Coordinates of C-alpha atoms and ligand atoms in Angstrom, one line a residue:
M1344 CA -8.8 21.7 -1.2
K1345 CA -8.8 17.9 -0.5
L1346 CA -6.2 16.4 1.8
H1347 CA -4.7 14.2 -0.9
T1348 CA -4.3 17.1 -3.3
R1349 CA -2.5 19.1 -0.6
L1350 CA -0.3 16.0 0.1
F1351 CA 0.6 15.8 -3.5
I1352 CA 1.4 19.5 -3.7
A1353 CA 3.5 19.1 -0.6
L1354 CA 5.4 16.2 -2.1
A1355 CA 6.1 18.1 -5.3
L1356 CA 7.1 21.3 -3.5
G1357 CA 9.4 19.4 -1.1
A1358 CA 10.9 17.4 -4.0
L1359 CA 11.5 20.5 -6.1
L1360 CA 12.9 22.8 -3.4
G1361 CA 15.0 19.9 -1.8
T1362 CA 16.5 19.0 -5.2
W1363 CA 17.3 22.6 -5.9
C1364 CA 19.0 23.1 -2.6
H1365 CA 20.8 19.8 -3.0
G1366 CA 22.7 21.4 -5.9
G1367 CA 24.1 23.9 -3.4
V1368 CA 22.5 26.9 -5.1
A1369 CA 20.8 28.1 -2.0
G1370 CA 23.9 28.5 0.2
G1371 CA 24.9 27.3 3.7
W1372 CA 21.7 28.4 5.5
V1373 CA 19.7 25.4 4.3
D1374 CA 21.5 22.9 6.5
P1375 CA 20.5 24.4 9.9
I1376 CA 17.0 25.0 8.7
N1377 CA 16.7 21.3 7.6
T1378 CA 18.3 20.0 10.8
H1379 CA 16.5 22.2 13.3
L1380 CA 13.2 22.9 11.7
F1381 CA 12.2 20.5 9.0
R1382 CA 13.6 17.3 10.5
P1383 CA 11.9 17.9 13.9
A1384 CA 8.6 18.8 12.2
G1385 CA 8.6 15.5 10.3
Q1386 CA 9.6 13.6 13.5
L1387 CA 6.8 15.2 15.5
F1388 CA 4.2 14.1 13.0
L1389 CA 5.6 10.5 12.8
R1390 CA 5.7 10.2 16.6
A1391 CA 2.1 11.5 16.9
V1392 CA 1.0 8.7 14.5
L1393 CA 3.1 6.1 16.2
M1394 CA 1.7 7.1 19.6
V1395 CA -1.7 5.6 18.9
V1396 CA -0.5 2.4 17.1
V1397 CA -0.3 0.0 20.1
P1398 CA -3.8 0.7 21.5
M1399 CA -5.3 0.9 18.0
V1400 CA -3.9 -2.4 16.8
V1401 CA -4.7 -4.3 20.0
S1402 CA -8.3 -3.0 20.2
A1403 CA -8.9 -3.5 16.4
L1404 CA -7.6 -7.1 16.5
I1405 CA -9.6 -8.0 19.6
L1406 CA -12.8 -6.5 18.1
G1407 CA -12.3 -8.2 14.7
V1408 CA -11.7 -11.7 16.1
H1409 CA -14.4 -11.3 18.7
E1410 CA -16.9 -10.5 16.0
L1411 CA -15.8 -13.5 14.0
G1412 CA -15.9 -15.8 16.9
A1413 CA -19.2 -14.5 18.3
A1414 CA -21.3 -15.4 15.3
R1415 CA -22.2 -18.9 16.5
E1416 CA -24.9 -19.7 13.9
L1417 CA -22.4 -18.9 11.2
R1418 CA -19.5 -20.6 12.9
S1419 CA -18.4 -22.7 9.9
V1420 CA -18.9 -19.7 7.6
A1421 CA -16.8 -17.6 10.0
L1422 CA -14.1 -20.2 10.1
R1423 CA -13.9 -20.5 6.3
T1424 CA -14.0 -16.7 6.0
L1425 CA -11.0 -16.5 8.4
G1426 CA -9.2 -19.2 6.4
F1427 CA -9.8 -17.5 3.0
T1428 CA -8.9 -14.1 4.5
L1429 CA -5.5 -15.5 5.6
L1430 CA -5.0 -17.4 2.4
L1431 CA -5.8 -14.5 0.0
S1432 CA -3.8 -12.0 2.1
T1433 CA -0.9 -14.3 2.1
S1434 CA -1.0 -14.8 -1.7
S1435 CA -1.3 -11.1 -2.1
V1436 CA 1.8 -10.4 0.1
V1437 CA 3.8 -13.1 -1.6
I1438 CA 3.0 -11.5 -5.0
G1439 CA 4.1 -8.1 -3.7
V1440 CA 7.2 -9.3 -2.1
A1441 CA 8.2 -11.3 -5.2
L1442 CA 7.7 -8.3 -7.4
V1443 CA 9.5 -5.9 -5.1
N1444 CA 12.5 -8.3 -5.1
L1445 CA 12.3 -8.7 -8.8
I1446 CA 11.8 -5.1 -9.8
A1447 CA 13.9 -3.7 -6.9
P1448 CA 12.5 -0.2 -7.2
G1449 CA 14.5 1.2 -4.3
H1450 CA 17.9 -0.1 -5.4
G1451 CA 20.3 2.5 -6.7
V1452 CA 19.3 5.2 -4.3
V1453 CA 20.6 5.1 -0.7
L1454 CA 19.1 7.5 1.8
R1455 CA 21.8 6.8 4.4
D1456 CA 22.4 10.6 4.9
T1457 CA 18.9 11.2 6.2
V1458 CA 19.6 9.2 9.3
P1459 CA 22.8 9.4 11.3
A1460 CA 25.4 6.9 10.1
D1461 CA 25.6 5.1 13.5
Q1462 CA 21.9 4.7 13.5
V1463 CA 22.0 3.2 10.0
Q1464 CA 24.7 0.8 11.1
Q1465 CA 22.7 -0.2 14.1
I1466 CA 19.6 -0.7 12.0
A1467 CA 21.5 -2.8 9.4
Q1468 CA 22.9 -4.9 12.3
S1469 CA 19.6 -5.6 13.9
A1470 CA 18.1 -6.4 10.4
R1471 CA 20.9 -8.9 9.9
G1472 CA 20.9 -10.4 13.3
A1473 CA 17.7 -12.2 12.7
T1474 CA 16.8 -15.2 14.9
S1475 CA 16.3 -18.7 13.5
F1476 CA 13.0 -19.8 12.1
S1477 CA 12.1 -22.1 15.0
Q1478 CA 13.0 -19.4 17.5
T1479 CA 10.9 -16.9 15.6
L1480 CA 8.0 -19.2 15.8
V1481 CA 8.5 -19.7 19.6
E1482 CA 8.7 -15.9 20.1
L1483 CA 5.4 -15.4 18.4
V1484 CA 3.8 -16.3 21.7
P1485 CA 4.7 -13.6 24.2
R1486 CA 5.7 -14.5 27.7
N1487 CA 4.4 -11.2 28.9
P1488 CA 2.0 -9.3 26.6
L1489 CA 2.5 -6.1 28.6
A1490 CA 6.3 -6.3 28.1
S1491 CA 5.6 -6.9 24.4
A1492 CA 3.4 -3.8 24.4
V1493 CA 6.2 -1.7 25.9
R1494 CA 8.7 -3.0 23.2
A1495 CA 6.1 -3.1 20.4
L1496 CA 7.9 -0.4 18.4
D1497 CA 11.2 -2.2 18.9
G1498 CA 10.2 -5.3 17.0
E1499 CA 7.8 -7.0 19.5
M1500 CA 4.6 -6.0 17.7
L1501 CA 3.9 -9.5 16.3
P1502 CA 3.7 -11.3 19.7
L1503 CA 1.4 -8.6 20.9
M1504 CA -0.8 -9.1 17.8
V1505 CA -0.9 -12.8 18.5
F1506 CA -1.9 -12.2 22.1
A1507 CA -4.7 -9.8 20.9
L1508 CA -6.0 -12.5 18.4
I1509 CA -6.1 -15.2 21.1
F1510 CA -7.6 -12.8 23.6
G1511 CA -10.4 -11.8 21.2
L1512 CA -11.2 -15.5 20.5
A1513 CA -11.3 -16.3 24.1
L1514 CA -13.5 -13.3 24.8
S1515 CA -16.0 -14.4 22.1
A1516 CA -16.0 -18.0 23.4
G1517 CA -17.2 -16.7 26.8
H1518 CA -20.1 -14.8 25.6
R1519 CA -23.7 -16.0 25.2
Q1520 CA -25.5 -15.6 22.0
G1521 CA -27.1 -12.2 21.4
D1522 CA -24.8 -10.8 24.1
E1523 CA -23.4 -7.4 23.2
G1524 CA -20.0 -8.5 24.1
G1525 CA -19.6 -7.0 27.6
V1526 CA -17.5 -4.2 29.0
I1527 CA -14.2 -5.2 27.5
V1528 CA -15.6 -5.2 24.0
Q1529 CA -17.2 -1.8 24.6
A1530 CA -14.0 -0.5 26.0
C1531 CA -12.1 -1.7 22.9
E1532 CA -14.6 0.0 20.6
Q1533 CA -14.1 3.3 22.4
V1534 CA -10.3 2.9 22.5
F1535 CA -10.3 2.2 18.7
A1536 CA -12.7 5.1 18.0
A1537 CA -10.5 7.5 20.0
C1538 CA -7.3 6.4 18.3
M1539 CA -9.0 6.9 14.9
R1540 CA -10.0 10.4 16.0
I1541 CA -6.4 11.2 17.0
V1542 CA -5.0 9.9 13.7
H1543 CA -7.6 12.0 11.9
V1544 CA -6.5 15.2 13.6
V1545 CA -2.8 14.4 13.2
M1546 CA -3.4 13.8 9.5
R1547 CA -4.4 17.4 9.1
A1548 CA -0.8 18.3 9.7
S1549 CA 0.4 15.8 7.2
P1550 CA 1.0 18.1 4.3
V1551 CA 3.5 20.2 6.4
A1552 CA 5.2 17.0 7.6
V1553 CA 5.3 15.6 4.0
F1554 CA 6.9 18.8 2.8
A1555 CA 9.4 18.7 5.6
L1556 CA 10.3 15.0 5.2
V1557 CA 10.5 15.0 1.4
F1558 CA 12.5 18.2 1.4
G1559 CA 15.0 16.5 3.8
T1560 CA 15.2 13.5 1.5
A1561 CA 15.6 15.4 -1.7
Y1562 CA 18.1 17.8 -0.1
T1563 CA 20.4 15.1 1.2
S1564 CA 20.0 12.5 -1.6
G1565 CA 19.2 14.4 -4.8
P1566 CA 16.5 13.7 -7.4
S1567 CA 17.3 10.0 -8.1
V1568 CA 15.0 8.9 -5.4
F1569 CA 11.9 10.1 -7.3
G1570 CA 12.5 7.8 -10.2
S1571 CA 12.5 5.0 -7.6
L1572 CA 9.2 6.3 -6.2
L1573 CA 7.6 6.0 -9.6
L1574 CA 8.9 2.4 -10.0
Y1575 CA 7.5 1.7 -6.5
V1576 CA 4.1 2.9 -7.6
V1577 CA 4.3 0.6 -10.7
T1578 CA 5.3 -2.3 -8.5
V1579 CA 2.3 -1.9 -6.1
V1580 CA -0.2 -1.5 -9.0
A1581 CA 1.3 -4.5 -10.9
G1582 CA 0.9 -6.6 -7.8
L1583 CA -2.6 -5.5 -7.2
C1584 CA -3.5 -6.3 -10.8
L1585 CA -2.1 -9.8 -10.4
Q1586 CA -4.1 -10.4 -7.3
Q1587 CA -7.3 -9.1 -8.8
F1588 CA -7.1 -10.7 -12.3
G1589 CA -5.0 -13.7 -11.4
V1590 CA -5.7 -15.0 -7.9
Y1591 CA -9.3 -13.8 -7.5
A1592 CA -10.2 -14.9 -11.0
A1593 CA -8.6 -18.4 -10.4
C1594 CA -10.4 -18.7 -7.0
L1595 CA -13.7 -17.8 -8.5
R1596 CA -13.3 -20.2 -11.4
L1597 CA -11.8 -23.2 -9.6
L1598 CA -13.2 -23.0 -6.1
A1599 CA -16.5 -21.1 -6.4
H1600 CA -17.3 -22.4 -9.9
R1601 CA -18.3 -19.0 -11.2
S1602 CA -17.4 -17.0 -14.3
P1603 CA -14.8 -14.4 -13.1
L1604 CA -15.8 -12.2 -16.0
S1605 CA -19.5 -11.9 -15.0
F1606 CA -18.5 -11.7 -11.4
F1607 CA -16.3 -8.7 -12.0
R1608 CA -18.9 -7.2 -14.3
G1609 CA -21.5 -7.5 -11.5
S1610 CA -19.2 -5.8 -9.0
R1611 CA -18.0 -3.1 -11.4
D1612 CA -19.9 -0.2 -9.8
V1613 CA -18.8 -1.3 -6.3
L1614 CA -15.1 -1.4 -7.3
L1615 CA -15.4 2.0 -9.0
Y1616 CA -16.9 3.4 -5.8
A1617 CA -14.2 1.8 -3.7
F1618 CA -11.6 3.2 -6.0
S1619 CA -13.0 6.7 -5.7
T1620 CA -13.7 6.8 -2.0
A1621 CA -10.6 4.8 -0.9
S1622 CA -12.7 3.4 1.9
S1623 CA -13.9 -0.2 2.3
N1624 CA -16.2 0.9 5.1
A1625 CA -17.9 3.6 2.9
T1626 CA -18.3 1.1 0.2
L1627 CA -20.0 -1.5 2.4
P1628 CA -23.6 -0.5 1.6
L1629 CA -22.9 -0.8 -2.1
S1630 CA -21.2 -4.2 -1.9
L1631 CA -24.0 -5.5 0.2
D1632 CA -26.5 -4.4 -2.4
A1633 CA -24.5 -5.8 -5.3
A1634 CA -23.8 -9.1 -3.5
T1635 CA -27.5 -10.0 -3.3
A1636 CA -28.9 -8.1 -6.3
R1637 CA -26.3 -8.8 -9.0
L1638 CA -24.0 -11.6 -7.7
A1639 CA -26.8 -13.9 -6.3
L1640 CA -25.0 -14.4 -3.0
P1641 CA -27.2 -15.6 0.0
P1642 CA -28.1 -12.4 2.0
D1643 CA -27.1 -13.7 5.5
I1644 CA -23.7 -14.9 4.3
A1645 CA -23.1 -11.8 2.3
R1646 CA -24.1 -9.6 5.3
F1647 CA -21.7 -11.5 7.6
T1648 CA -18.6 -11.8 5.3
L1649 CA -18.9 -8.4 3.8
T1650 CA -19.3 -6.6 7.1
I1651 CA -16.4 -8.4 8.7
G1652 CA -14.4 -8.1 5.6
A1653 CA -14.7 -4.3 5.3
T1654 CA -12.5 -4.1 8.3
A1655 CA -10.7 -7.5 8.7
N1656 CA -10.0 -8.6 5.1
Q1657 CA -7.6 -6.2 3.4
N1658 CA -5.7 -8.2 0.8
G1659 CA -4.6 -5.2 -1.2
T1660 CA -3.5 -3.4 1.9
A1661 CA -1.4 -6.4 3.0
L1662 CA 0.4 -6.3 -0.4
F1663 CA 0.9 -2.6 -0.2
E1664 CA 2.4 -2.9 3.3
G1665 CA 4.8 -5.6 2.2
V1666 CA 6.0 -3.8 -0.9
T1667 CA 6.3 -0.5 0.9
V1668 CA 8.5 -1.8 3.7
L1669 CA 10.8 -3.8 1.4
F1670 CA 11.0 -0.8 -0.9
L1671 CA 12.0 1.5 2.0
A1672 CA 14.5 -1.1 3.1
Q1673 CA 16.1 -1.0 -0.4
V1674 CA 16.0 2.8 -0.4
Y1675 CA 17.8 2.9 3.0
G1676 CA 20.3 0.4 1.8
L1677 CA 19.3 -2.3 4.3
D1678 CA 19.9 -5.9 3.3
L1679 CA 16.9 -7.8 4.8
T1680 CA 17.4 -11.5 5.3
V1681 CA 14.9 -14.1 4.2
M1682 CA 13.7 -14.4 7.8
D1683 CA 13.2 -10.6 7.9
Q1684 CA 11.2 -10.8 4.7
V1685 CA 9.1 -13.6 6.1
R1686 CA 8.5 -11.4 9.2
V1687 CA 7.4 -8.6 7.0
M1688 CA 5.0 -10.9 5.2
V1689 CA 3.5 -12.3 8.4
M1690 CA 3.1 -8.9 9.9
S1691 CA 1.5 -7.5 6.8
V1692 CA -1.1 -10.3 6.7
V1693 CA -1.9 -9.8 10.4
A1694 CA -1.8 -6.0 10.1
G1695 CA -4.3 -6.3 7.3
I1696 CA -6.8 -7.6 9.8
G1697 CA -6.2 -4.7 12.1
T1698 CA -6.4 -2.0 9.5
A1699 CA -9.4 0.4 9.5
G1700 CA -11.3 0.5 6.2
V1701 CA -10.9 4.2 5.8
P1702 CA -8.6 6.3 3.6
G1703 CA -5.0 5.9 4.7
G1704 CA -6.1 3.4 7.4
S1705 CA -3.0 1.3 6.9
L1706 CA -0.4 4.1 7.3
P1707 CA 0.1 3.5 11.0
M1708 CA 0.5 -0.2 10.3
V1709 CA 3.2 0.5 7.7
L1710 CA 5.2 2.2 10.4
I1711 CA 4.8 -0.8 12.6
V1712 CA 5.8 -3.3 10.0
A1713 CA 8.7 -1.1 9.0
Q1714 CA 10.0 -0.7 12.5
S1715 CA 9.8 -4.4 13.1
V1716 CA 12.7 -4.9 10.7
G1717 CA 14.5 -1.7 11.5
V1718 CA 13.4 0.4 8.6
P1719 CA 13.3 4.1 9.7
A1720 CA 9.9 5.7 10.0
D1721 CA 11.0 8.7 8.0
G1722 CA 10.4 6.8 4.8
L1723 CA 6.7 7.4 5.4
G1724 CA 7.1 11.0 4.3
L1725 CA 8.3 9.7 0.9
I1726 CA 5.3 7.5 0.2
L1727 CA 2.6 9.8 1.7
G1728 CA 2.7 12.0 -1.4
V1729 CA 1.7 9.2 -3.7
D1730 CA -0.4 7.3 -1.2
R1731 CA -3.8 8.5 -2.4
L1732 CA -3.5 6.8 -5.8
L1733 CA -2.2 3.6 -4.2
D1734 CA -5.0 3.8 -1.6
M1735 CA -7.6 4.0 -4.3
C1736 CA -6.2 1.0 -6.1
R1737 CA -5.7 -1.2 -3.0
T1738 CA -9.1 -0.4 -1.6
A1739 CA -10.7 -1.6 -4.9
V1740 CA -8.8 -4.9 -4.4
N1741 CA -9.8 -5.0 -0.7
V1742 CA -13.5 -4.7 -1.5
S1743 CA -13.2 -7.1 -4.4
G1744 CA -11.5 -9.6 -2.0
D1745 CA -14.5 -9.3 0.3
L1746 CA -16.9 -10.2 -2.5
V1747 CA -14.8 -13.1 -3.7
I1748 CA -14.6 -14.5 -0.2
A1749 CA -18.4 -14.2 0.2
A1750 CA -18.7 -16.2 -3.0
L1751 CA -16.2 -18.8 -1.8
V1752 CA -17.9 -19.5 1.5
S1753 CA -21.4 -19.5 0.0
P1754 CA -23.1 -22.9 -0.8
R1755 CA -22.4 -23.9 -4.4
Q1756 CA -26.0 -24.3 -5.5
V1757 CA -26.8 -20.7 -4.6
T1758 CA -23.6 -19.3 -6.1
A1759 CA -24.2 -21.1 -9.3
A1760 CA -27.6 -19.5 -9.8
Ligands
LIG2917 N1 -8.2 2.6 2.4 C1 -8.1 1.2 2.7 C2 -9.5 0.6 2.8 O1 -10.4 1.3 3.2 C3 -7.3 0.9 3.9 C4 -5.8 1.3 3.7 O2 -5.1 0.5 3.0 O3 -5.4 2.3 4.0 O4 -9.7 -0.6 2.6

């Protein structure tokens, strides 16, 4: 049975059993089982994912930026690719954050009981005690990246990401053309690959963890949370549709001077494939083929932007991360300030660059963005059960974004062919 099917079953079972026990039908033995067995099981899983986040993010960002910077002959294409990546990810996150504030899928349920009351208070306090805008900007540049790495899970991830971006750029500037990238790049590649392997193994235990976490949620909060979950799914999908058919279509029409309809028609198969595999990386061969065969994009530009984009341009994922963290904040009854929401947006955009283009690649990043504004990691259990569907949708938007950027950075006379 596929992992996503098992996850869905775990979600349903956890929800049903937890709700049933919430009514008090099962008797007093449920409490100790939840506290001493299910809660630690869920925590163990979350900690195992969190454990690899710092090395994974740092190595992924260094590699992504290094690749962009190392392509000298395509320097202006690389710069414009980076610019559009940031622009489209930002528009995507802004749409998501606007929708989640408007629809407020997580309001009405408060999961305070799943974390101890004093912890909730502390979380709410740290979420409120946000620094001023100017100070936040100053703190983006770490004084000591190693200290930021140590405190990455306590809200210092963003300065660490900034360091990795600058370091990756500097590394690429020091390399000669045709150079493989040297020992640091190779080390980063191996660190990243090892982290991905660990996540892969840990994910095998995810159905058990999802059952344990969702059971705990339903047991302490009752069934109302699942209506919110449905509304959350609707919010993410609505945001992705706006990005795909609003922002991308406008960019194609106004900036690339192409017909959005024929562009989407030409990339139909690719998007369907991305949707069914939920992996930008696995879709890369198809998008490369479609880019040159059906969308008339110059092969060298298509190869460059699509290869980089499969890992570094994840507009749909950025939207998903923003919506998810704000949804969980609503569910946990945390009132995030505007500055906190801006922090979530910036982190989601940067996290999009560091997300692996594989199914569920963004899940460790969601934890990081969540923790940066004090949202408890337990919330992941809630969304994992519906993640496959959202993963399929956001991957289609990610891949579509790569193709749109390839069209945007291509010379006009070729794109108009
Ligand atoms: N599955 C996504 C992709 O491959 C990444 C993610 O959002 O998990 O693009």
